[in-house]
PDB file of C-alpha atoms and ligand atoms in Angstrom:
ATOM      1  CA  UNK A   5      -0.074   4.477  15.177  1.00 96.00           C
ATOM      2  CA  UNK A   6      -0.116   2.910  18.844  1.00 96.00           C
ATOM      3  CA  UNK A   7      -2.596   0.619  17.834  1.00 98.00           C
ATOM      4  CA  UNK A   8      -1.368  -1.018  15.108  1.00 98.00           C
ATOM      5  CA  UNK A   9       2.381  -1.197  16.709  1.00 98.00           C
ATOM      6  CA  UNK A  10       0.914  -2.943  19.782  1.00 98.00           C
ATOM      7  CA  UNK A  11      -0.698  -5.668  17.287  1.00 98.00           C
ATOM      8  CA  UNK A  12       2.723  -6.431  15.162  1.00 98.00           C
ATOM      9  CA  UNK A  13       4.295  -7.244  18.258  1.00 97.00           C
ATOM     10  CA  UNK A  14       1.331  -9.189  19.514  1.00 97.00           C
ATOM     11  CA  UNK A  15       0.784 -11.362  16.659  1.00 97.00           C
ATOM     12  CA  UNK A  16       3.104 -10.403  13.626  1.00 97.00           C
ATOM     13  CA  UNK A  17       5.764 -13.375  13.140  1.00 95.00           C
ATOM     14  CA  UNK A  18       9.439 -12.554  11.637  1.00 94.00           C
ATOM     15  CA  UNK A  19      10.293 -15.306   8.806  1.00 92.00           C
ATOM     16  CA  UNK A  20      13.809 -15.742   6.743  1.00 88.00           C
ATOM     17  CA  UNK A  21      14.616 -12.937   4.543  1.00 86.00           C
ATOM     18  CA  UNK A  22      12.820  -9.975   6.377  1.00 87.00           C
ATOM     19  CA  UNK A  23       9.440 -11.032   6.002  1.00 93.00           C
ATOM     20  CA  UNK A  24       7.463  -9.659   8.299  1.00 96.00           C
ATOM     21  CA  UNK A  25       3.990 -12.154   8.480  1.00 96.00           C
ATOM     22  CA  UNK A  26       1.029 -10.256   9.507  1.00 98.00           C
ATOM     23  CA  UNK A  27      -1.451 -12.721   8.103  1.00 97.00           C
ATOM     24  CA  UNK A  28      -3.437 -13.700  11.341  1.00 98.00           C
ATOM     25  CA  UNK A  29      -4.724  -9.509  11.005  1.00 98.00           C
ATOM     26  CA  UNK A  30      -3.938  -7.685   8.006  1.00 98.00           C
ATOM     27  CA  UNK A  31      -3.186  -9.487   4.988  1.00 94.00           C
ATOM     28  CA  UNK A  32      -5.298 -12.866   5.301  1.00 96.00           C
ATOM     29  CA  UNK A  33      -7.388 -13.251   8.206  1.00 98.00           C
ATOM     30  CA  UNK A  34      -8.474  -9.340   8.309  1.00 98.00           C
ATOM     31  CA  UNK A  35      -9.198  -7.554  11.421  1.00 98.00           C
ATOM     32  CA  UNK A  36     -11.717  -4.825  11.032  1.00 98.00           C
ATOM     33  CA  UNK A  37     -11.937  -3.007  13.379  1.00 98.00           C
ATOM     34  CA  UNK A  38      -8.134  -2.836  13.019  1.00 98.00           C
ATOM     35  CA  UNK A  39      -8.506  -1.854   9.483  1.00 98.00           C
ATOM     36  CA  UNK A  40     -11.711   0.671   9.909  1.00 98.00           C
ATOM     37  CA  UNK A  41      -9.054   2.730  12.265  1.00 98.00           C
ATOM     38  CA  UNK A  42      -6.140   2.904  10.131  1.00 98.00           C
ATOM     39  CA  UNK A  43      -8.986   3.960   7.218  1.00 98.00           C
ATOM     40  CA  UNK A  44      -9.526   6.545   9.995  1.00 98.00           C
ATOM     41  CA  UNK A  45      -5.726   7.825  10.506  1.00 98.00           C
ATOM     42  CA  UNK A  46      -5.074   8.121   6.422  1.00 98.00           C
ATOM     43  CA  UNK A  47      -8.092   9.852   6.533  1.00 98.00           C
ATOM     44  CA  UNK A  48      -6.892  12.335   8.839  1.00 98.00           C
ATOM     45  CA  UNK A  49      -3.306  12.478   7.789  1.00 98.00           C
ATOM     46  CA  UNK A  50      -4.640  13.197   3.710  1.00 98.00           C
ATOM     47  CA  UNK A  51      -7.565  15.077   4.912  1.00 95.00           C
ATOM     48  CA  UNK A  52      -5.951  18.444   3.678  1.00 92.00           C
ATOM     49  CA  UNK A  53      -6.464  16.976   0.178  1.00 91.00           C
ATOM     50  CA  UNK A  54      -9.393  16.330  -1.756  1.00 92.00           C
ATOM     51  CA  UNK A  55      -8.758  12.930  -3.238  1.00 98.00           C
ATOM     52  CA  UNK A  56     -10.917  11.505  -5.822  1.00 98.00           C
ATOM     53  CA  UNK A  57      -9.461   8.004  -6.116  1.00 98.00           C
ATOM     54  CA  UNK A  58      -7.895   5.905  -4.333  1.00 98.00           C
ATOM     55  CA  UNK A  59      -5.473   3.297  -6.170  1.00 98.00           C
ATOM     56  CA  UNK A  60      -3.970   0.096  -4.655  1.00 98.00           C
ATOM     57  CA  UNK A  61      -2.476  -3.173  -5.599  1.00 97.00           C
ATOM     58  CA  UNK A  62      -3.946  -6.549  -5.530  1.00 95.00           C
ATOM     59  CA  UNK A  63      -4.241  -8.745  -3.585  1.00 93.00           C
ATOM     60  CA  UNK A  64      -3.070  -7.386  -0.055  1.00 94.00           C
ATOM     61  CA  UNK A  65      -4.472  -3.728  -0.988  1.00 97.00           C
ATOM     62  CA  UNK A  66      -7.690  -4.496  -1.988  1.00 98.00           C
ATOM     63  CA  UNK A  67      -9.088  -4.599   2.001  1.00 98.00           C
ATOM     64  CA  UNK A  68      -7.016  -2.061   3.120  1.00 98.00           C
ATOM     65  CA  UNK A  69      -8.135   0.514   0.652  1.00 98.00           C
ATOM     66  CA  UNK A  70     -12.001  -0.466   0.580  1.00 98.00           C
ATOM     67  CA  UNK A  71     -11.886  -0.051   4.214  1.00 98.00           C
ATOM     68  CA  UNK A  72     -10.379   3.309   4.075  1.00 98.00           C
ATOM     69  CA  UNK A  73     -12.440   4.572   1.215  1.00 98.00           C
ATOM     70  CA  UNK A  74     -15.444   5.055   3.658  1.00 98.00           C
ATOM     71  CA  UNK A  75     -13.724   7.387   5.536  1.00 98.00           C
ATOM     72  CA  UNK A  76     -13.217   9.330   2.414  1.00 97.00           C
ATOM     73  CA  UNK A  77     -16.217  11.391   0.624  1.00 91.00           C
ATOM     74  CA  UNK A  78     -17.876   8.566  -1.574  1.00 92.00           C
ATOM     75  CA  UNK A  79     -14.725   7.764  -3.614  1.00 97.00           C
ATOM     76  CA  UNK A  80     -14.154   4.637  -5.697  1.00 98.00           C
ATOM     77  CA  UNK A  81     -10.769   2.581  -5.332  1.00 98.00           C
ATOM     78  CA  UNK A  82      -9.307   1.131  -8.489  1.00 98.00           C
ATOM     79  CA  UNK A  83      -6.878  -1.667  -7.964  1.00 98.00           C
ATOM     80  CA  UNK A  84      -3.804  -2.936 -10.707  1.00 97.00           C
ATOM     81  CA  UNK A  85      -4.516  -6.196 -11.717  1.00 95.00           C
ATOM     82  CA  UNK A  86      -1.341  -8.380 -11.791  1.00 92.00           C
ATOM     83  CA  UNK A  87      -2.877 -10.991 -14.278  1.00 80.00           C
ATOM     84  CA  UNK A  88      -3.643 -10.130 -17.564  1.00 72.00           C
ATOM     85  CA  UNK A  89      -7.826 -11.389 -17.851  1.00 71.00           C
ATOM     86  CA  UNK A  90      -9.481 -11.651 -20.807  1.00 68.00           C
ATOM     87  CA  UNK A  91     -12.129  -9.430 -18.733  1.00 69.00           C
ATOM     88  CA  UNK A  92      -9.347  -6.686 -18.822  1.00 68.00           C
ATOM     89  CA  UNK A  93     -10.410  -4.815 -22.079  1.00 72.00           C
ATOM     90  CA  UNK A  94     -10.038  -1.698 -23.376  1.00 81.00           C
ATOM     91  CA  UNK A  95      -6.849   1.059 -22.855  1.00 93.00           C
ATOM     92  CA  UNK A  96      -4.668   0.030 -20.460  1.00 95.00           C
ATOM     93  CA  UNK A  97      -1.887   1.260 -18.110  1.00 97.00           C
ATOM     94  CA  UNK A  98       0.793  -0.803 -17.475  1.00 96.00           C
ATOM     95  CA  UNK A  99       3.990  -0.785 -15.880  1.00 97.00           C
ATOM     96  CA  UNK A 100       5.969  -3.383 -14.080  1.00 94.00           C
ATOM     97  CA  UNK A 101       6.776  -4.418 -10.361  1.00 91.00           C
ATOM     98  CA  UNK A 102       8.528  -6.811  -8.705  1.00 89.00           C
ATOM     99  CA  UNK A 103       7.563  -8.782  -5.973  1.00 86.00           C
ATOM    100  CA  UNK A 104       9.600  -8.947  -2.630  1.00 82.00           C
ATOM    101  CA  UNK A 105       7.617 -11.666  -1.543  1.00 81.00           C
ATOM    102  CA  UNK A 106       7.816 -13.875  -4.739  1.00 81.00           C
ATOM    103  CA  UNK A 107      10.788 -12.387  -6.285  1.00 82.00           C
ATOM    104  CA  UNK A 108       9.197 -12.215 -10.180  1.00 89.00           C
ATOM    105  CA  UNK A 109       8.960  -9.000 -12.092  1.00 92.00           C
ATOM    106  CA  UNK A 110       4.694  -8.516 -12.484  1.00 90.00           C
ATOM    107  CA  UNK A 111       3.137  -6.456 -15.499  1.00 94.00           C
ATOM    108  CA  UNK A 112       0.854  -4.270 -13.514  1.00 96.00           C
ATOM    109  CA  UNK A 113      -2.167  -2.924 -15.029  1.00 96.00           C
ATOM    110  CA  UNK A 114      -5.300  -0.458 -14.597  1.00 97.00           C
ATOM    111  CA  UNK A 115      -7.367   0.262 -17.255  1.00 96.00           C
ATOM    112  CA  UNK A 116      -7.385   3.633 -18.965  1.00 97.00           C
ATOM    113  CA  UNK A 117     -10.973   4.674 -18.215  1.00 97.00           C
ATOM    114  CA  UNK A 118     -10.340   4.465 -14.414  1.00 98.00           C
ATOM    115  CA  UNK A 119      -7.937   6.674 -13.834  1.00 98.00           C
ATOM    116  CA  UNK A 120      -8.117  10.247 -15.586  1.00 97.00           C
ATOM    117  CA  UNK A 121      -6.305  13.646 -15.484  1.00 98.00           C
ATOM    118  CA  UNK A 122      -9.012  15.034 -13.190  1.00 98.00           C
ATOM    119  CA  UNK A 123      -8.230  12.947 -10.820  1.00 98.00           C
ATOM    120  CA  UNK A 124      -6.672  13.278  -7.586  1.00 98.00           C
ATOM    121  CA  UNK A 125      -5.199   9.707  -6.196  1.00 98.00           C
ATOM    122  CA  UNK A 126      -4.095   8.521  -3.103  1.00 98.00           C
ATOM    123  CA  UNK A 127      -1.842   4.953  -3.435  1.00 98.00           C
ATOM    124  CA  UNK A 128      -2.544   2.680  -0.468  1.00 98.00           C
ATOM    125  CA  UNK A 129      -0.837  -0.774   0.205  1.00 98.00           C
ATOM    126  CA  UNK A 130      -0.102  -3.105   2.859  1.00 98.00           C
ATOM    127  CA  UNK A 131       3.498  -2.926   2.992  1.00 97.00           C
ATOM    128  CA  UNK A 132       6.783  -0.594   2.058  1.00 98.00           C
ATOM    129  CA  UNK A 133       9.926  -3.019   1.586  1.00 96.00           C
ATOM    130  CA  UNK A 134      12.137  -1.801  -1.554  1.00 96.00           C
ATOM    131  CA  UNK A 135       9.362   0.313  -3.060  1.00 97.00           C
ATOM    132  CA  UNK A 136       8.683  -1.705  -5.959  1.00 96.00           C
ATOM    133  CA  UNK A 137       5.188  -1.663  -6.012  1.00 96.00           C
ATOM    134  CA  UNK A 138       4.541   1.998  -5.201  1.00 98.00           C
ATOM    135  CA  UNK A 139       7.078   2.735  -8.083  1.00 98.00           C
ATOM    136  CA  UNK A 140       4.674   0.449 -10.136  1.00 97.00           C
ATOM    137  CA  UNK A 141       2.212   2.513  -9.601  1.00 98.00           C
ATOM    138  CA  UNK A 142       3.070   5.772  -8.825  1.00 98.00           C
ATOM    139  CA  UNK A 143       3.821   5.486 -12.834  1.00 98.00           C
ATOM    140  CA  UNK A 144       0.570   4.401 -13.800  1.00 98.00           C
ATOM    141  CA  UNK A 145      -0.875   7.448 -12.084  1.00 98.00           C
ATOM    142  CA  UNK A 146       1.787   9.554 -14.015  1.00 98.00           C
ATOM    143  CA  UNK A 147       0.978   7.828 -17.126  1.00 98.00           C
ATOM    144  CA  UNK A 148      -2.423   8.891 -16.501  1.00 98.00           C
ATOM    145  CA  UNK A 149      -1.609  12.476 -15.495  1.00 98.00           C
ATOM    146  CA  UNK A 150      -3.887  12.415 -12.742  1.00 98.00           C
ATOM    147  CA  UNK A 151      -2.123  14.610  -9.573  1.00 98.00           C
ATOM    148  CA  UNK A 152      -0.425  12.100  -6.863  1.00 98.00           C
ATOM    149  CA  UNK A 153      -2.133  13.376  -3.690  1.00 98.00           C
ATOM    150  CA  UNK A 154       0.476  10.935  -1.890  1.00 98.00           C
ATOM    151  CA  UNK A 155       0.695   7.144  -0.528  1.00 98.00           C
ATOM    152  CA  UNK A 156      -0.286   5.927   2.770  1.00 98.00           C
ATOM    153  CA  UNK A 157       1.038   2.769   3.385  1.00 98.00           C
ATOM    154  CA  UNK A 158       0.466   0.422   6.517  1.00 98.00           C
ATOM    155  CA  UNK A 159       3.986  -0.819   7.585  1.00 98.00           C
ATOM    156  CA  UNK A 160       7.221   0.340   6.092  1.00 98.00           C
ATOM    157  CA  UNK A 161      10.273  -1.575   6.323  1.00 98.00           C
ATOM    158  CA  UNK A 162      12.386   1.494   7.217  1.00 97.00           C
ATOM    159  CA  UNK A 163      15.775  -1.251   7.088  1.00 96.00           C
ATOM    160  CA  UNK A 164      14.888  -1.490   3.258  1.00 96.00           C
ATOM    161  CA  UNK A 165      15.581   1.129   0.881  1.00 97.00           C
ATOM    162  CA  UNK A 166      11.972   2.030  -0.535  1.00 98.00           C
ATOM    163  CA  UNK A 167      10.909   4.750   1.838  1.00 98.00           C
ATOM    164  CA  UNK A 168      13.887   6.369   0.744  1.00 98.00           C
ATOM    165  CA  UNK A 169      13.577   5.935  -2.865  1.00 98.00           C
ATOM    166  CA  UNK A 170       9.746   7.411  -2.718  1.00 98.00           C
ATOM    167  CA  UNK A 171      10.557  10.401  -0.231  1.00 98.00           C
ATOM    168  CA  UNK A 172      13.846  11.365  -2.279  1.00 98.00           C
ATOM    169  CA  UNK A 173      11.463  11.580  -5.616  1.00 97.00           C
ATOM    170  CA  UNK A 174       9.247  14.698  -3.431  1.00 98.00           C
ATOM    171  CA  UNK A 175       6.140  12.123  -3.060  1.00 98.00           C
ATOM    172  CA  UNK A 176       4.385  12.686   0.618  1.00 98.00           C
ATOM    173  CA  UNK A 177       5.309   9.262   2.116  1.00 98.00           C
ATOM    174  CA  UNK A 178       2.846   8.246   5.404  1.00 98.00           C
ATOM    175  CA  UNK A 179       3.354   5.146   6.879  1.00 98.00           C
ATOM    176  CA  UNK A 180       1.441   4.112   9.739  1.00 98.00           C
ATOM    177  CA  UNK A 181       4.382   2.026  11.255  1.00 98.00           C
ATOM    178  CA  UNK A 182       7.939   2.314  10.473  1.00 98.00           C
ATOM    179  CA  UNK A 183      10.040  -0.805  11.288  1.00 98.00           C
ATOM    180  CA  UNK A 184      13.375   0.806  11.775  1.00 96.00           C
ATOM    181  CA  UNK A 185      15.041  -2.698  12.412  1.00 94.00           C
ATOM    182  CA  UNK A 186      14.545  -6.689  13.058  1.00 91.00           C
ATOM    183  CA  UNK A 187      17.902  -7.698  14.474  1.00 83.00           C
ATOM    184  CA  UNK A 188      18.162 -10.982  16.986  1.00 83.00           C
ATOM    185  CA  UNK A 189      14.189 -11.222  15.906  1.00 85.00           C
ATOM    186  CA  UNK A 190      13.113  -7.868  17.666  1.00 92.00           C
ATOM    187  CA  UNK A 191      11.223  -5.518  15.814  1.00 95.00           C
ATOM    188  CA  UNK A 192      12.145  -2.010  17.269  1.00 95.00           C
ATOM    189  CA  UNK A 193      10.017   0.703  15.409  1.00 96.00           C
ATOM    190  CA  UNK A 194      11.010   4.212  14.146  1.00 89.00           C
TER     191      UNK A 194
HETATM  192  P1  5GP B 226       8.222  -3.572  -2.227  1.00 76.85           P
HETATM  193  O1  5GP B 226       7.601  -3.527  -3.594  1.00 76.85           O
HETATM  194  O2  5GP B 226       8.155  -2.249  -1.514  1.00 76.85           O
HETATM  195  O3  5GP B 226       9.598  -4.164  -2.238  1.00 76.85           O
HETATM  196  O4  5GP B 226       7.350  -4.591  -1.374  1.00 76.85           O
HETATM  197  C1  5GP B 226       6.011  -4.260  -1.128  1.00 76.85           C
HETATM  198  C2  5GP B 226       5.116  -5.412  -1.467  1.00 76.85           C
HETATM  199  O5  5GP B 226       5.699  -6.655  -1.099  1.00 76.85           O
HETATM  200  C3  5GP B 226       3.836  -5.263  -0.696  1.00 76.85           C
HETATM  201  O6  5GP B 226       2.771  -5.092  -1.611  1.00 76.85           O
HETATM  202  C4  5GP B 226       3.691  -6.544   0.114  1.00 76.85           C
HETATM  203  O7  5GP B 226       2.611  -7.281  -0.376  1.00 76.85           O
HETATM  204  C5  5GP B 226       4.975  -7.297  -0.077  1.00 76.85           C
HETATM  205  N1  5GP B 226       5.836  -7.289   1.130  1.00 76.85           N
HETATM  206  C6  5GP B 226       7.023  -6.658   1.278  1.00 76.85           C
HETATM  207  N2  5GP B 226       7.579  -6.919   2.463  1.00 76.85           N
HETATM  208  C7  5GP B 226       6.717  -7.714   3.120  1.00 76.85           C
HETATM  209  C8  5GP B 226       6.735  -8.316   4.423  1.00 76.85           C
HETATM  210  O8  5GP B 226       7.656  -8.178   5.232  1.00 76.85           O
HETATM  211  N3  5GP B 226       5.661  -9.062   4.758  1.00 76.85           N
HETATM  212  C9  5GP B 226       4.607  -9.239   3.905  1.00 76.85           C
HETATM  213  N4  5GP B 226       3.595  -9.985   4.347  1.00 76.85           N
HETATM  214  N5  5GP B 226       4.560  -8.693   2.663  1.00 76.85           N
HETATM  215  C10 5GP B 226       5.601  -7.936   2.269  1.00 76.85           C
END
């Protein structure tokens, strides 16, 4: 997606470790209009599938995926909770995930009653590093037996080995923009 390329180079910042900061438009300060046109593009990249959910991660996700549910036809998004609330109640799913940013191992978690075996889920998050987090919850949605339409995620780290890991398991991978490498702090996309 032109669009969205244009704006990592424009304002996304490189940090130690591959860290990628998009803060000032996707993951902090939140453009809109930015993130009502990449709702737009998963819309038209998963519009061969009827999807009935959409499930994401907090916090990052949560935007992303509200934004793209309007493009879809009046579906809810569910997001795993990464801190156990007493508000949580009831069956849960769980599984675990570890962060790349933070480097600890999170218990993720979606409550039974939001995600069924009618259901038909598309997994959206912000970004694809070592594919922790989709593994997270690509599980949950197995747990649940609801059909995997597919994830749509915004920027993949194509350098790390998570794309990889998800495509080699048969699950329809679309990422927006792939980073293929940040060498001498120059991001060169796939
Ligand atoms: P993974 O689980 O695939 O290793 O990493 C994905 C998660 O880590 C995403 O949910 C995202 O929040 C975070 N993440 C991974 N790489 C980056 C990065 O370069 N920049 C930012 N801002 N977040 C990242």
């Amino acid at each position: 997606m032109k669009l969205l390329q244009q704006r990592i180079l424009k304002d996304g910042h490189l940090k130690e470790g591959n860290i990628l900061k998009v803060d000032s438009f996707l993951n902090h300060q939140m453009d809109i209009k930015l993130l009502n046109e990449i709702g737009k593009e998963f819309k038209r990249l998963f519009s061969d599938h009827s999807i009935t959910k959409i499930l994401t991660i907090e916090t990052s996700g949560i935007g992303i995926a509200a934004i793209a549910a309007q493009h879809f036809d009046d579906i809810p998004v569910v997001f795993a909770k990464k801190v156990k609330s007493k508000n949580l109640d009831g069956e849960l799913f769980t599984s675990k995930a570890q962060s790349f940013t933070k480097g600890i191992v999170y218990d993720i978690q979606v409550a039974k009653k939001f995600l069924t075996a009618d259901d038909h889920v598309l997994i959206i998050d912000d970004f694809l590093a070592k594919g922790q987090a989709l593994l997270g919850l690509i599980d949950i949605v197995q747990q649940s037996q609801a059909n995997l339409v597919g994830c749509g995620i915004v920027i993949e780290k194509g350098f790390q080995n998570g794309g990889q890991i998800i495509r080699q398991k048969g699950i329809r991978l679309e990422s927006l923009a792939i980073i293929d490498s940040i060498e001498n702090n120059q991001i060169v996309f796939g």
